[in-house]
Amino acid sequence: MPIPEDVTGDEIDKDVRQELQSLPKTLAEDVAKNLVMVARLIDEDPEGAYGYSKVALRLASRVAAVREAAGFAAYANQKYSEALAEFRAARRMSGGVELWPVMADCERGLGRPEKALDMAGAPEVNKLDKAGQVEMRLVAAGARRDLGQLDAAIVTLQSPELAAGSVQPWTARLRYAYADALLAAGREGEAREWFAKALEADRDGSTDASDRLAEMDGVDFVDALDEDEVETEHETESGENVVEQAAEAETEAEEAEDSVEGQVGRDEAGHVAVDRDED
């Protein structure tokens, strides 16, 4: 797959670059460039990211960072079985637990919420950092909802991190998930409060809390393109009205002409002769 000229491979994280040092220099550079493309496209063009991850995987399948990138690319394309296999491979190679929450979420994607809940109670969770533990809590709550256990999902999300006054990278998503669970349980007043709190913490637009609030408040947003379409429609209708009016005027003129011709004859020379009543 083509690599843009502005991609050098130096953009990757230093830890990943260190992993790639086990490869020949030219190969390491090629792998790095493909990993950069995966990171660049994974949000806006998941299919494109998946394609680049496959190239990197073909070049260096024994590098943990490559297997991890391939896992996230597959995950972004909802290829949960493939993603889980790649995450497991990356974990075996690195020995870390960072991927535990996303592995559990793959189990949810495969229709196995009970397995995700088992993973949420595993010893590996205690080895996660704070961000990882919050992510695991989100996955567990999602699994509870998959099973129709709304009250349990709400309780799962109730944590010190939810009530903390300081804003962390996970705060907006945690509050949003809590608000969404409350709304699903029919607790609309509390849900609105927490959607508002999620919006306050959402500094990078990672949630659609503002849209959810507007929806709850009955506010409709009209897209600018829709407005243009409405204006065009009005212009079309106006143009059609003008044409119709012109046609009507033409018809009336023709009828008037026919009426005059009823009173007008032509002599043998073809000149117009007006019939006059004799005195």
PDB file of C-alpha atoms in Angstrom:
ATOM      1  CA  MET A   1       0.000   0.000   0.000  1.00  0.00           C
ATOM      2  CA  PRO A   2       1.304   3.518  -0.762  1.00  0.00           C
ATOM      3  CA  ILE A   3       2.962   5.506   1.995  1.00  0.00           C
ATOM      4  CA  PRO A   4       2.643   9.337   1.842  1.00  0.00           C
ATOM      5  CA  GLU A   5       5.933  11.176   1.425  1.00  0.00           C
ATOM      6  CA  ASP A   6       5.489  13.029   4.716  1.00  0.00           C
ATOM      7  CA  VAL A   7       5.549   9.746   6.683  1.00  0.00           C
ATOM      8  CA  THR A   8       9.081   8.883   7.801  1.00  0.00           C
ATOM      9  CA  GLY A   9       8.442   6.273  10.487  1.00  0.00           C
ATOM     10  CA  ASP A  10      10.050   8.455  13.137  1.00  0.00           C
ATOM     11  CA  GLU A  11       6.571   9.455  14.305  1.00  0.00           C
ATOM     12  CA  ILE A  12       6.051   6.210  16.227  1.00  0.00           C
ATOM     13  CA  ASP A  13       6.396   5.947  19.995  1.00  0.00           C
ATOM     14  CA  LYS A  14       9.915   5.471  21.289  1.00  0.00           C
ATOM     15  CA  ASP A  15       9.004   2.160  22.953  1.00  0.00           C
ATOM     16  CA  VAL A  16       7.736   0.801  19.642  1.00  0.00           C
ATOM     17  CA  ARG A  17      10.847   2.080  17.893  1.00  0.00           C
ATOM     18  CA  GLN A  18      12.942   0.207  20.429  1.00  0.00           C
ATOM     19  CA  GLU A  19      11.015  -3.005  19.702  1.00  0.00           C
ATOM     20  CA  LEU A  20      11.701  -2.593  16.003  1.00  0.00           C
ATOM     21  CA  GLN A  21      15.451  -2.421  16.601  1.00  0.00           C
ATOM     22  CA  SER A  22      15.479  -6.214  16.507  1.00  0.00           C
ATOM     23  CA  LEU A  23      14.762  -5.970  12.765  1.00  0.00           C
ATOM     24  CA  PRO A  24      17.141  -5.014   9.938  1.00  0.00           C
ATOM     25  CA  LYS A  25      17.207  -1.240   9.528  1.00  0.00           C
ATOM     26  CA  THR A  26      15.395  -1.032   6.185  1.00  0.00           C
ATOM     27  CA  LEU A  27      12.738  -3.504   7.311  1.00  0.00           C
ATOM     28  CA  ALA A  28      12.280  -1.637  10.583  1.00  0.00           C
ATOM     29  CA  GLU A  29      11.716   1.599   8.679  1.00  0.00           C
ATOM     30  CA  ASP A  30       9.086  -0.015   6.438  1.00  0.00           C
ATOM     31  CA  VAL A  31       7.262  -1.509   9.419  1.00  0.00           C
ATOM     32  CA  ALA A  32       7.388   1.798  11.279  1.00  0.00           C
ATOM     33  CA  LYS A  33       5.851   3.662   8.348  1.00  0.00           C
ATOM     34  CA  ASN A  34       2.981   1.182   8.128  1.00  0.00           C
ATOM     35  CA  LEU A  35       2.384   1.457  11.876  1.00  0.00           C
ATOM     36  CA  VAL A  36       2.248   5.239  11.531  1.00  0.00           C
ATOM     37  CA  MET A  37      -0.418   4.846   8.867  1.00  0.00           C
ATOM     38  CA  VAL A  38      -2.425   2.539  11.120  1.00  0.00           C
ATOM     39  CA  ALA A  39      -2.399   5.138  13.882  1.00  0.00           C
ATOM     40  CA  ARG A  40      -3.195   7.940  11.448  1.00  0.00           C
ATOM     41  CA  LEU A  41      -6.202   6.241   9.837  1.00  0.00           C
ATOM     42  CA  ILE A  42      -7.735   4.088  12.544  1.00  0.00           C
ATOM     43  CA  ASP A  43     -10.356   6.649  13.591  1.00  0.00           C
ATOM     44  CA  GLU A  44     -11.277   8.187  10.242  1.00  0.00           C
ATOM     45  CA  ASP A  45     -10.629   5.253   7.900  1.00  0.00           C
ATOM     46  CA  PRO A  46     -10.643   1.943   9.816  1.00  0.00           C
ATOM     47  CA  GLU A  47     -10.554  -0.135   6.647  1.00  0.00           C
ATOM     48  CA  GLY A  48      -7.477   1.712   5.438  1.00  0.00           C
ATOM     49  CA  ALA A  49      -5.799   1.244   8.813  1.00  0.00           C
ATOM     50  CA  TYR A  50      -6.615  -2.459   8.658  1.00  0.00           C
ATOM     51  CA  GLY A  51      -4.918  -2.701   5.273  1.00  0.00           C
ATOM     52  CA  TYR A  52      -1.697  -1.120   6.553  1.00  0.00           C
ATOM     53  CA  SER A  53      -1.764  -3.315   9.654  1.00  0.00           C
ATOM     54  CA  LYS A  54      -1.821  -6.373   7.419  1.00  0.00           C
ATOM     55  CA  VAL A  55       1.284  -5.144   5.608  1.00  0.00           C
ATOM     56  CA  ALA A  56       3.090  -4.567   8.906  1.00  0.00           C
ATOM     57  CA  LEU A  57       1.986  -7.978  10.119  1.00  0.00           C
ATOM     58  CA  ARG A  58       3.342  -9.628   6.991  1.00  0.00           C
ATOM     59  CA  LEU A  59       6.683  -7.888   7.486  1.00  0.00           C
ATOM     60  CA  ALA A  60       7.145  -8.422  11.226  1.00  0.00           C
ATOM     61  CA  SER A  61       4.655 -10.783  12.828  1.00  0.00           C
ATOM     62  CA  ARG A  62       7.016 -11.560  15.710  1.00  0.00           C
ATOM     63  CA  VAL A  63       7.001  -8.007  17.067  1.00  0.00           C
ATOM     64  CA  ALA A  64       4.507  -7.431  19.886  1.00  0.00           C
ATOM     65  CA  ALA A  65       3.773  -3.845  18.848  1.00  0.00           C
ATOM     66  CA  VAL A  66       2.863  -5.026  15.350  1.00  0.00           C
ATOM     67  CA  ARG A  67       0.488  -7.677  16.694  1.00  0.00           C
ATOM     68  CA  GLU A  68      -1.071  -5.084  18.983  1.00  0.00           C
ATOM     69  CA  ALA A  69      -1.572  -2.618  16.116  1.00  0.00           C
ATOM     70  CA  ALA A  70      -3.110  -5.383  14.020  1.00  0.00           C
ATOM     71  CA  GLY A  71      -5.427  -6.165  16.908  1.00  0.00           C
ATOM     72  CA  PHE A  72      -6.646  -2.602  17.246  1.00  0.00           C
ATOM     73  CA  ALA A  73      -7.145  -2.293  13.487  1.00  0.00           C
ATOM     74  CA  ALA A  74      -9.243  -5.472  13.462  1.00  0.00           C
ATOM     75  CA  TYR A  75     -11.132  -4.260  16.540  1.00  0.00           C
ATOM     76  CA  ALA A  76     -11.939  -0.954  14.820  1.00  0.00           C
ATOM     77  CA  ASN A  77     -13.468  -2.966  11.969  1.00  0.00           C
ATOM     78  CA  GLN A  78     -15.485  -5.137  14.384  1.00  0.00           C
ATOM     79  CA  LYS A  79     -13.444  -8.208  13.497  1.00  0.00           C
ATOM     80  CA  TYR A  80     -13.506  -9.294  17.128  1.00  0.00           C
ATOM     81  CA  SER A  81     -12.283 -12.849  16.729  1.00  0.00           C
ATOM     82  CA  GLU A  82      -9.255 -11.706  14.746  1.00  0.00           C
ATOM     83  CA  ALA A  83      -8.617  -8.826  17.145  1.00  0.00           C
ATOM     84  CA  LEU A  84      -8.723 -11.128  20.153  1.00  0.00           C
ATOM     85  CA  ALA A  85      -6.225 -13.498  18.564  1.00  0.00           C
ATOM     86  CA  GLU A  86      -3.818 -10.628  17.839  1.00  0.00           C
ATOM     87  CA  PHE A  87      -4.177  -9.187  21.339  1.00  0.00           C
ATOM     88  CA  ARG A  88      -3.478 -12.580  22.873  1.00  0.00           C
ATOM     89  CA  ALA A  89      -0.376 -12.941  20.727  1.00  0.00           C
ATOM     90  CA  ALA A  90       0.840  -9.469  21.698  1.00  0.00           C
ATOM     91  CA  ARG A  91       0.256 -10.248  25.370  1.00  0.00           C
ATOM     92  CA  ARG A  92       2.215 -13.496  25.153  1.00  0.00           C
ATOM     93  CA  MET A  93       5.118 -11.646  23.560  1.00  0.00           C
ATOM     94  CA  SER A  94       5.170  -8.661  25.900  1.00  0.00           C
ATOM     95  CA  GLY A  95       3.987 -10.274  29.120  1.00  0.00           C
ATOM     96  CA  GLY A  96       1.942  -7.169  29.975  1.00  0.00           C
ATOM     97  CA  VAL A  97      -1.709  -6.828  31.022  1.00  0.00           C
ATOM     98  CA  GLU A  98      -2.532  -3.519  29.332  1.00  0.00           C
ATOM     99  CA  LEU A  99      -4.665  -5.221  26.700  1.00  0.00           C
ATOM    100  CA  TRP A 100      -6.838  -7.078  29.208  1.00  0.00           C
ATOM    101  CA  PRO A 101      -9.839  -4.667  29.029  1.00  0.00           C
ATOM    102  CA  VAL A 102      -9.980  -4.570  25.232  1.00  0.00           C
ATOM    103  CA  MET A 103      -9.629  -8.354  25.136  1.00  0.00           C
ATOM    104  CA  ALA A 104     -12.649  -8.567  27.443  1.00  0.00           C
ATOM    105  CA  ASP A 105     -14.544  -6.196  25.170  1.00  0.00           C
ATOM    106  CA  CYS A 106     -13.773  -8.488  22.233  1.00  0.00           C
ATOM    107  CA  GLU A 107     -15.514 -11.232  24.193  1.00  0.00           C
ATOM    108  CA  ARG A 108     -18.545  -8.956  24.395  1.00  0.00           C
ATOM    109  CA  GLY A 109     -18.343  -8.354  20.664  1.00  0.00           C
ATOM    110  CA  LEU A 110     -18.352 -12.115  20.127  1.00  0.00           C
ATOM    111  CA  GLY A 111     -21.555 -12.425  22.157  1.00  0.00           C
ATOM    112  CA  ARG A 112     -19.887 -13.748  25.299  1.00  0.00           C
ATOM    113  CA  PRO A 113     -20.636 -11.145  28.024  1.00  0.00           C
ATOM    114  CA  GLU A 114     -20.273 -13.780  30.762  1.00  0.00           C
ATOM    115  CA  LYS A 115     -16.664 -14.335  29.675  1.00  0.00           C
ATOM    116  CA  ALA A 116     -16.054 -10.569  29.817  1.00  0.00           C
ATOM    117  CA  LEU A 117     -17.398 -10.511  33.392  1.00  0.00           C
ATOM    118  CA  ASP A 118     -15.116 -13.409  34.328  1.00  0.00           C
ATOM    119  CA  MET A 119     -12.173 -11.397  33.014  1.00  0.00           C
ATOM    120  CA  ALA A 120     -13.335  -8.352  34.990  1.00  0.00           C
ATOM    121  CA  GLY A 121     -12.914 -10.376  38.176  1.00  0.00           C
ATOM    122  CA  ALA A 122      -9.553 -11.900  37.248  1.00  0.00           C
ATOM    123  CA  PRO A 123      -6.291 -11.129  39.119  1.00  0.00           C
ATOM    124  CA  GLU A 124      -4.936  -9.360  36.025  1.00  0.00           C
ATOM    125  CA  VAL A 125      -7.255  -6.414  36.724  1.00  0.00           C
ATOM    126  CA  ASN A 126      -5.336  -5.587  39.912  1.00  0.00           C
ATOM    127  CA  LYS A 127      -2.200  -5.168  37.824  1.00  0.00           C
ATOM    128  CA  LEU A 128      -3.772  -2.530  35.573  1.00  0.00           C
ATOM    129  CA  ASP A 129      -3.060   1.163  36.057  1.00  0.00           C
ATOM    130  CA  LYS A 130      -5.895   3.528  36.935  1.00  0.00           C
ATOM    131  CA  ALA A 131      -6.854   4.122  33.311  1.00  0.00           C
ATOM    132  CA  GLY A 132      -6.928   0.383  32.665  1.00  0.00           C
ATOM    133  CA  GLN A 133      -9.086  -0.271  35.712  1.00  0.00           C
ATOM    134  CA  VAL A 134     -11.586   2.368  34.624  1.00  0.00           C
ATOM    135  CA  GLU A 135     -11.653   0.839  31.147  1.00  0.00           C
ATOM    136  CA  MET A 136     -12.283  -2.572  32.679  1.00  0.00           C
ATOM    137  CA  ARG A 137     -15.159  -1.108  34.699  1.00  0.00           C
ATOM    138  CA  LEU A 138     -16.686   0.289  31.500  1.00  0.00           C
ATOM    139  CA  VAL A 139     -16.424  -3.101  29.800  1.00  0.00           C
ATOM    140  CA  ALA A 140     -17.959  -4.874  32.787  1.00  0.00           C
ATOM    141  CA  ALA A 141     -20.865  -2.429  32.863  1.00  0.00           C
ATOM    142  CA  GLY A 142     -21.388  -2.987  29.166  1.00  0.00           C
ATOM    143  CA  ALA A 143     -21.453  -6.737  29.741  1.00  0.00           C
ATOM    144  CA  ARG A 144     -24.093  -6.279  32.447  1.00  0.00           C
ATOM    145  CA  ARG A 145     -26.215  -4.318  29.998  1.00  0.00           C
ATOM    146  CA  ASP A 146     -25.726  -7.027  27.375  1.00  0.00           C
ATOM    147  CA  LEU A 147     -27.316  -9.393  29.886  1.00  0.00           C
ATOM    148  CA  GLY A 148     -30.175  -6.993  30.613  1.00  0.00           C
ATOM    149  CA  GLN A 149     -28.873  -6.231  34.107  1.00  0.00           C
ATOM    150  CA  LEU A 150     -29.333  -2.442  34.062  1.00  0.00           C
ATOM    151  CA  ASP A 151     -29.246  -1.902  37.819  1.00  0.00           C
ATOM    152  CA  ALA A 152     -26.059  -3.960  38.084  1.00  0.00           C
ATOM    153  CA  ALA A 153     -24.506  -1.916  35.276  1.00  0.00           C
ATOM    154  CA  ILE A 154     -25.287   1.299  37.143  1.00  0.00           C
ATOM    155  CA  VAL A 155     -23.767  -0.037  40.358  1.00  0.00           C
ATOM    156  CA  THR A 156     -20.673  -1.220  38.458  1.00  0.00           C
ATOM    157  CA  LEU A 157     -20.026   2.328  37.224  1.00  0.00           C
ATOM    158  CA  GLN A 158     -20.453   3.912  40.655  1.00  0.00           C
ATOM    159  CA  SER A 159     -16.868   4.402  41.741  1.00  0.00           C
ATOM    160  CA  PRO A 160     -14.530   7.001  43.242  1.00  0.00           C
ATOM    161  CA  GLU A 161     -13.377   7.850  39.708  1.00  0.00           C
ATOM    162  CA  LEU A 162     -16.963   8.720  38.741  1.00  0.00           C
ATOM    163  CA  ALA A 163     -17.394  11.163  41.610  1.00  0.00           C
ATOM    164  CA  ALA A 164     -13.879  12.652  41.471  1.00  0.00           C
ATOM    165  CA  GLY A 165     -13.731  16.402  40.984  1.00  0.00           C
ATOM    166  CA  SER A 166     -10.581  16.334  38.864  1.00  0.00           C
ATOM    167  CA  VAL A 167     -10.898  15.651  35.151  1.00  0.00           C
ATOM    168  CA  GLN A 168      -8.875  12.750  33.796  1.00  0.00           C
ATOM    169  CA  PRO A 169      -8.684  11.359  30.240  1.00  0.00           C
ATOM    170  CA  TRP A 170     -11.331   8.759  31.115  1.00  0.00           C
ATOM    171  CA  THR A 171     -13.701  11.057  33.047  1.00  0.00           C
ATOM    172  CA  ALA A 172     -15.992  12.070  30.185  1.00  0.00           C
ATOM    173  CA  ARG A 173     -16.472   8.510  28.940  1.00  0.00           C
ATOM    174  CA  LEU A 174     -17.130   7.186  32.443  1.00  0.00           C
ATOM    175  CA  ARG A 175     -19.737   9.851  33.178  1.00  0.00           C
ATOM    176  CA  TYR A 176     -21.301   9.358  29.754  1.00  0.00           C
ATOM    177  CA  ALA A 177     -21.633   5.594  30.271  1.00  0.00           C
ATOM    178  CA  TYR A 178     -23.202   6.208  33.676  1.00  0.00           C
ATOM    179  CA  ALA A 179     -25.683   8.708  32.215  1.00  0.00           C
ATOM    180  CA  ASP A 180     -26.569   6.330  29.398  1.00  0.00           C
ATOM    181  CA  ALA A 181     -27.192   3.471  31.837  1.00  0.00           C
ATOM    182  CA  LEU A 182     -29.394   5.725  33.983  1.00  0.00           C
ATOM    183  CA  LEU A 183     -31.405   6.737  30.938  1.00  0.00           C
ATOM    184  CA  ALA A 184     -31.833   3.110  29.896  1.00  0.00           C
ATOM    185  CA  ALA A 185     -33.196   2.418  33.378  1.00  0.00           C
ATOM    186  CA  GLY A 186     -35.729   5.228  33.021  1.00  0.00           C
ATOM    187  CA  ARG A 187     -34.018   7.615  35.452  1.00  0.00           C
ATOM    188  CA  GLU A 188     -34.137  10.586  33.084  1.00  0.00           C
ATOM    189  CA  GLY A 189     -33.526  13.371  35.622  1.00  0.00           C
ATOM    190  CA  GLU A 190     -30.316  11.785  36.892  1.00  0.00           C
ATOM    191  CA  ALA A 191     -29.307  10.884  33.352  1.00  0.00           C
ATOM    192  CA  ARG A 192     -29.581  14.490  32.219  1.00  0.00           C
ATOM    193  CA  GLU A 193     -27.442  15.614  35.157  1.00  0.00           C
ATOM    194  CA  TRP A 194     -24.686  13.157  34.291  1.00  0.00           C
ATOM    195  CA  PHE A 195     -24.781  13.890  30.576  1.00  0.00           C
ATOM    196  CA  ALA A 196     -24.171  17.519  31.554  1.00  0.00           C
ATOM    197  CA  LYS A 197     -21.260  16.469  33.761  1.00  0.00           C
ATOM    198  CA  ALA A 198     -19.871  14.357  30.920  1.00  0.00           C
ATOM    199  CA  LEU A 199     -20.046  17.366  28.618  1.00  0.00           C
ATOM    200  CA  GLU A 200     -18.153  19.493  31.147  1.00  0.00           C
ATOM    201  CA  ALA A 201     -15.326  16.946  31.181  1.00  0.00           C
ATOM    202  CA  ASP A 202     -15.320  16.248  27.438  1.00  0.00           C
ATOM    203  CA  ARG A 203     -12.458  18.437  26.322  1.00  0.00           C
ATOM    204  CA  ASP A 204     -11.662  16.590  23.108  1.00  0.00           C
ATOM    205  CA  GLY A 205     -15.149  15.705  21.900  1.00  0.00           C
ATOM    206  CA  SER A 206     -14.832  11.998  22.657  1.00  0.00           C
ATOM    207  CA  THR A 207     -18.571  11.686  23.389  1.00  0.00           C
ATOM    208  CA  ASP A 208     -21.792  13.044  21.914  1.00  0.00           C
ATOM    209  CA  ALA A 209     -23.023  14.266  25.307  1.00  0.00           C
ATOM    210  CA  SER A 210     -24.099  17.623  23.855  1.00  0.00           C
ATOM    211  CA  ASP A 211     -26.324  15.889  21.301  1.00  0.00           C
ATOM    212  CA  ARG A 212     -27.841  13.652  23.957  1.00  0.00           C
ATOM    213  CA  LEU A 213     -28.630  16.657  26.128  1.00  0.00           C
ATOM    214  CA  ALA A 214     -30.215  18.470  23.211  1.00  0.00           C
ATOM    215  CA  GLU A 215     -32.263  15.390  22.400  1.00  0.00           C
ATOM    216  CA  MET A 216     -33.512  15.160  25.983  1.00  0.00           C
ATOM    217  CA  ASP A 217     -34.399  18.854  25.929  1.00  0.00           C
ATOM    218  CA  GLY A 218     -36.287  18.493  22.658  1.00  0.00           C
ATOM    219  CA  VAL A 219     -33.907  20.689  20.672  1.00  0.00           C
ATOM    220  CA  ASP A 220     -33.704  19.942  16.943  1.00  0.00           C
ATOM    221  CA  PHE A 221     -30.642  20.976  14.976  1.00  0.00           C
ATOM    222  CA  VAL A 222     -31.084  21.776  11.286  1.00  0.00           C
ATOM    223  CA  ASP A 223     -28.072  20.910   9.196  1.00  0.00           C
ATOM    224  CA  ALA A 224     -26.729  23.706   6.992  1.00  0.00           C
ATOM    225  CA  LEU A 225     -27.031  21.427   3.959  1.00  0.00           C
ATOM    226  CA  ASP A 226     -30.679  20.842   4.781  1.00  0.00           C
ATOM    227  CA  GLU A 227     -31.228  24.600   4.900  1.00  0.00           C
ATOM    228  CA  ASP A 228     -29.697  24.931   1.446  1.00  0.00           C
ATOM    229  CA  GLU A 229     -31.977  22.172   0.203  1.00  0.00           C
ATOM    230  CA  VAL A 230     -35.003  23.974   1.647  1.00  0.00           C
ATOM    231  CA  GLU A 231     -33.970  27.233  -0.022  1.00  0.00           C
ATOM    232  CA  THR A 232     -33.431  25.418  -3.323  1.00  0.00           C
ATOM    233  CA  GLU A 233     -36.834  23.794  -2.994  1.00  0.00           C
ATOM    234  CA  HIS A 234     -38.442  27.179  -2.379  1.00  0.00           C
ATOM    235  CA  GLU A 235     -36.610  28.627  -5.359  1.00  0.00           C
ATOM    236  CA  THR A 236     -37.783  25.723  -7.510  1.00  0.00           C
ATOM    237  CA  GLU A 237     -41.348  26.165  -6.361  1.00  0.00           C
ATOM    238  CA  SER A 238     -41.139  29.905  -7.085  1.00  0.00           C
ATOM    239  CA  GLY A 239     -39.747  29.200 -10.552  1.00  0.00           C
ATOM    240  CA  GLU A 240     -42.497  26.680 -11.207  1.00  0.00           C
ATOM    241  CA  ASN A 241     -45.085  29.247 -10.120  1.00  0.00           C
ATOM    242  CA  VAL A 242     -43.632  31.796 -12.546  1.00  0.00           C
ATOM    243  CA  VAL A 243     -43.794  29.282 -15.394  1.00  0.00           C
ATOM    244  CA  GLU A 244     -47.362  28.363 -14.516  1.00  0.00           C
ATOM    245  CA  GLN A 245     -48.358  32.029 -14.398  1.00  0.00           C
ATOM    246  CA  ALA A 246     -46.722  32.666 -17.793  1.00  0.00           C
ATOM    247  CA  ALA A 247     -48.526  29.666 -19.270  1.00  0.00           C
ATOM    248  CA  GLU A 248     -51.844  30.901 -17.910  1.00  0.00           C
ATOM    249  CA  ALA A 249     -51.194  34.357 -19.371  1.00  0.00           C
ATOM    250  CA  GLU A 250     -50.336  32.839 -22.755  1.00  0.00           C
ATOM    251  CA  THR A 251     -53.530  30.776 -22.708  1.00  0.00           C
ATOM    252  CA  GLU A 252     -55.611  33.842 -21.875  1.00  0.00           C
ATOM    253  CA  ALA A 253     -53.964  35.741 -24.760  1.00  0.00           C
ATOM    254  CA  GLU A 254     -54.724  32.928 -27.169  1.00  0.00           C
ATOM    255  CA  GLU A 255     -58.352  32.830 -26.041  1.00  0.00           C
ATOM    256  CA  ALA A 256     -58.598  36.605 -26.523  1.00  0.00           C
ATOM    257  CA  GLU A 257     -57.100  36.315 -30.010  1.00  0.00           C
ATOM    258  CA  ASP A 258     -59.567  33.570 -30.927  1.00  0.00           C
ATOM    259  CA  SER A 259     -62.374  35.824 -29.727  1.00  0.00           C
ATOM    260  CA  VAL A 260     -61.218  38.681 -31.956  1.00  0.00           C
ATOM    261  CA  GLU A 261     -60.812  36.371 -34.928  1.00  0.00           C
ATOM    262  CA  GLY A 262     -64.472  35.494 -34.489  1.00  0.00           C
ATOM    263  CA  GLN A 263     -65.220  39.091 -35.344  1.00  0.00           C
ATOM    264  CA  VAL A 264     -62.552  39.528 -38.007  1.00  0.00           C
ATOM    265  CA  GLY A 265     -62.753  38.173 -41.584  1.00  0.00           C
ATOM    266  CA  ARG A 266     -60.399  38.318 -44.532  1.00  0.00           C
ATOM    267  CA  ASP A 267     -61.228  39.503 -48.037  1.00  0.00           C
ATOM    268  CA  GLU A 268     -60.185  37.579 -51.111  1.00  0.00           C
ATOM    269  CA  ALA A 269     -56.937  39.530 -51.285  1.00  0.00           C
ATOM    270  CA  GLY A 270     -56.040  38.363 -47.838  1.00  0.00           C
ATOM    271  CA  HIS A 271     -56.438  41.757 -46.204  1.00  0.00           C
ATOM    272  CA  VAL A 272     -58.090  41.943 -42.836  1.00  0.00           C
ATOM    273  CA  ALA A 273     -61.640  43.233 -43.038  1.00  0.00           C
ATOM    274  CA  VAL A 274     -63.590  44.025 -39.930  1.00  0.00           C
ATOM    275  CA  ASP A 275     -67.253  43.115 -40.075  1.00  0.00           C
ATOM    276  CA  ARG A 276     -69.378  46.061 -39.118  1.00  0.00           C
ATOM    277  CA  ASP A 277     -73.064  46.079 -38.420  1.00  0.00           C
ATOM    278  CA  GLU A 278     -74.980  47.907 -41.097  1.00  0.00           C
ATOM    279  CA  ASP A 279     -76.889  50.901 -39.960  1.00  0.00           C
TER     280      ASP A 279
END
